[in-house]
Tab-separated table of C-alpha atoms in Angstrom:
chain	number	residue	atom	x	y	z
A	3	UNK	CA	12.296	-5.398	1.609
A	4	UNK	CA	8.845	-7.380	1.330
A	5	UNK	CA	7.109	-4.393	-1.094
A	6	UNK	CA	10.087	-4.838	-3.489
A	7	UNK	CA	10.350	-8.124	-3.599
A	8	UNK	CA	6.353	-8.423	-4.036
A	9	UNK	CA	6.225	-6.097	-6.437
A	10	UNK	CA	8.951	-7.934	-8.670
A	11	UNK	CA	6.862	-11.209	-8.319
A	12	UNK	CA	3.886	-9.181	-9.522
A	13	UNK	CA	5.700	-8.070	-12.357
A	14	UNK	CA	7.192	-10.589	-13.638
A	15	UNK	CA	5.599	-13.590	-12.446
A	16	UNK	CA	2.009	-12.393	-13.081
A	17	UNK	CA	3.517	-9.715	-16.063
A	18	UNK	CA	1.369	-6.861	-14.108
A	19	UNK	CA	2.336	-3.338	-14.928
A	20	UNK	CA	3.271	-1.719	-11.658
A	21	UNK	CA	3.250	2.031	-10.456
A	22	UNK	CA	6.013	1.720	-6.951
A	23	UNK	CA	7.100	4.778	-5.604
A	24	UNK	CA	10.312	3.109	-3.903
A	25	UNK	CA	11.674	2.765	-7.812
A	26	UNK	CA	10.454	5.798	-8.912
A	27	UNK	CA	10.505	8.633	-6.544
A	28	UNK	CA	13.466	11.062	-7.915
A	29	UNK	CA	12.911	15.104	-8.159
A	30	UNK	CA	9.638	16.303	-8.450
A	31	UNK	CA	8.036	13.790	-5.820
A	32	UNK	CA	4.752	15.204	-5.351
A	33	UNK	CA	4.261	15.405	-9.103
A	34	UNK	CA	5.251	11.974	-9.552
A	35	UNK	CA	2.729	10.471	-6.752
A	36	UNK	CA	0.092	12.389	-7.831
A	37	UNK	CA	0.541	11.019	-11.854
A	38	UNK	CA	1.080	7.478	-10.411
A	39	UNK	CA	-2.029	7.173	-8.416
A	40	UNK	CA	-4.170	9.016	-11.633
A	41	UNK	CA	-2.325	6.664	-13.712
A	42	UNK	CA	-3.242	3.386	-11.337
A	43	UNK	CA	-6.699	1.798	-11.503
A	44	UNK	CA	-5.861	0.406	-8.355
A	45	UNK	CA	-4.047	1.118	-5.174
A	46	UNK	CA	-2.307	-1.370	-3.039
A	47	UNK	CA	-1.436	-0.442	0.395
A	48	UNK	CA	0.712	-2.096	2.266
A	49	UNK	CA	-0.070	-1.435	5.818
A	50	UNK	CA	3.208	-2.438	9.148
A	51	UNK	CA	2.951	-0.600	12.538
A	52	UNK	CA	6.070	1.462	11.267
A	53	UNK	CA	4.255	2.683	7.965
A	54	UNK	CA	0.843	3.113	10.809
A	55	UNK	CA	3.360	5.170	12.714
A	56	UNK	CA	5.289	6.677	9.912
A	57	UNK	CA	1.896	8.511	8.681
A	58	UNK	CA	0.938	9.997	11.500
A	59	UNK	CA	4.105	11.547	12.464
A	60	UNK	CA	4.959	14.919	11.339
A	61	UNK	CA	8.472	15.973	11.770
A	62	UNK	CA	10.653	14.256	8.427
A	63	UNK	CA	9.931	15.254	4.739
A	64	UNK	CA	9.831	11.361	3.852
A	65	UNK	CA	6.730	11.429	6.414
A	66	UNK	CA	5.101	13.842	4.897
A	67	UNK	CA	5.820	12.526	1.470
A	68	UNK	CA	4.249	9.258	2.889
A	69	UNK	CA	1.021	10.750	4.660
A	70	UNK	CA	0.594	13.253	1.131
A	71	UNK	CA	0.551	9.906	-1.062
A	72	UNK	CA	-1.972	7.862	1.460
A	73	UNK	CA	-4.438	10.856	1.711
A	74	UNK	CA	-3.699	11.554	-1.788
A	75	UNK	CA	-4.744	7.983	-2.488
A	76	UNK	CA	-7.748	7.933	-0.628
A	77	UNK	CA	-9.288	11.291	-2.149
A	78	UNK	CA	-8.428	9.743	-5.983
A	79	UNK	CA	-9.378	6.096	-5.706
A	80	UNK	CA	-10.422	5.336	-2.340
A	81	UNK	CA	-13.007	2.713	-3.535
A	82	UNK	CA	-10.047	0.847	-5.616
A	83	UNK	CA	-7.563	0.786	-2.576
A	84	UNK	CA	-6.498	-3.127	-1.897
A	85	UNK	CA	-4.561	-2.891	1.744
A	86	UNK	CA	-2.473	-5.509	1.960
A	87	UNK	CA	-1.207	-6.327	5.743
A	88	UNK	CA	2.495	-7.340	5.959
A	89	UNK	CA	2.935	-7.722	9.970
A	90	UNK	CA	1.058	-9.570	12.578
A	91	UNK	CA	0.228	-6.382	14.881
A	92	UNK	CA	-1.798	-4.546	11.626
A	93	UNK	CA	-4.303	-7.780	10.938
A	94	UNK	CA	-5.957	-6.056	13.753
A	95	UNK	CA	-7.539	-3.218	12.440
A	96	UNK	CA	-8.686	-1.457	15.857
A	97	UNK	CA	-4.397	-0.742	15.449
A	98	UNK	CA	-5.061	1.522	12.549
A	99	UNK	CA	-4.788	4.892	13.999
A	100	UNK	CA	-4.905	8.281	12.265
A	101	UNK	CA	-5.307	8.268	8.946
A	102	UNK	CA	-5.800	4.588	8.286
A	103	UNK	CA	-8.165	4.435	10.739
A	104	UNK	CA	-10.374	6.571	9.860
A	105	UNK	CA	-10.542	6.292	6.001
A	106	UNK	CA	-9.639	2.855	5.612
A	107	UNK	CA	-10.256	1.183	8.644
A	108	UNK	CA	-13.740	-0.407	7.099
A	109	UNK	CA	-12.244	-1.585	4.124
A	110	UNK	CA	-11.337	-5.518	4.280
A	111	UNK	CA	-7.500	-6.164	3.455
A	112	UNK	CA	-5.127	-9.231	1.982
A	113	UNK	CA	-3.489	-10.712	4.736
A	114	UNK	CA	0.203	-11.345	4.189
A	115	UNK	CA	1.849	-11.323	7.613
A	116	UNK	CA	3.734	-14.295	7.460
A	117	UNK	CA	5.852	-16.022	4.575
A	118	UNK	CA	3.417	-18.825	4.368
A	119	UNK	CA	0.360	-16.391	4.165
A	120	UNK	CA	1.715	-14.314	1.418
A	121	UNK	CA	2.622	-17.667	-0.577
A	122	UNK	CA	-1.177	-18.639	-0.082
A	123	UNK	CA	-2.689	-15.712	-0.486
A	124	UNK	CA	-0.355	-14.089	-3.730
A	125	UNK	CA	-3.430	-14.700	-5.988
A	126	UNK	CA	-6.216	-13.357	-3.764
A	127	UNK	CA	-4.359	-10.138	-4.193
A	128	UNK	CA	-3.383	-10.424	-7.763
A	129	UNK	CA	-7.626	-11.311	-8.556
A	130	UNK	CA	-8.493	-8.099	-6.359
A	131	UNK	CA	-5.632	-6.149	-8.727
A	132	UNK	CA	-7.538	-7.706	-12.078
A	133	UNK	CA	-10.967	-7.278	-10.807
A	134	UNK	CA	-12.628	-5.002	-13.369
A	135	UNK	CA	-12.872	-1.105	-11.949
């Protein structure tokens, strides 16, 4: 998976301490998500049409586990959220719906679609990660 392998370069190529809730999430889940995001000083989002649809379904408790971390996210630290766009059909952000749309859709994002553009643009999102709070 892209997040996983992103988040290994991040922490141990650029020795960043990472919060990711695909390593983490065992037992008490909502506690967890809610003590990672306080614990973050910033929030990367990585936005594909499956996570867009993913959030704004709501039958599945790993959907609602999903759409509780994102709103969640956006009540605690909205104005340190970095979206990071992993697919072609997201760099668009009229494709946002729900959620996304409407709390996120005016933020700008790291574009990482394609192999080539998340080689190029690895540090853009690694400055936004360091850039002071």
């Amino acid at each position: 998976e892209i997040v996983s392998e992103m988040n290994y370069v991040l922490q141990n190529e650029y020795d960043l301490n990472t919060w990711f809730d695909g390593e983490r999430l065992k037992g008490d889940i909502d506690g967890q998500i809610s003590r990672g995001i306080d614990a973050s000083s910033k929030v990367v989002i990585f936005l594909t049409k499956f996570y867009n649809e993913r959030i704004n379904e709501n039958d599945g408790v790993e959907k609602v586990y999903c759409k509780s971390e994102l709103r969640f996210a956006i009540n605690r630290k909205k104005e340190n959220i970095i979206l990071v766009v992993l697919d072609k059909y997201m760099t668009k952000p009229r494709n946002w719906s729900g959620l996304l749309g409407l709390h996120l859709g005016d933020l700008l994002y790291v574009d990482m679609s394609t192999p080539e553009k998340r080689a190029k643009n690895m540090n853009v999102l690694v400055e936004n990660i360091l850039a002071p709070v």
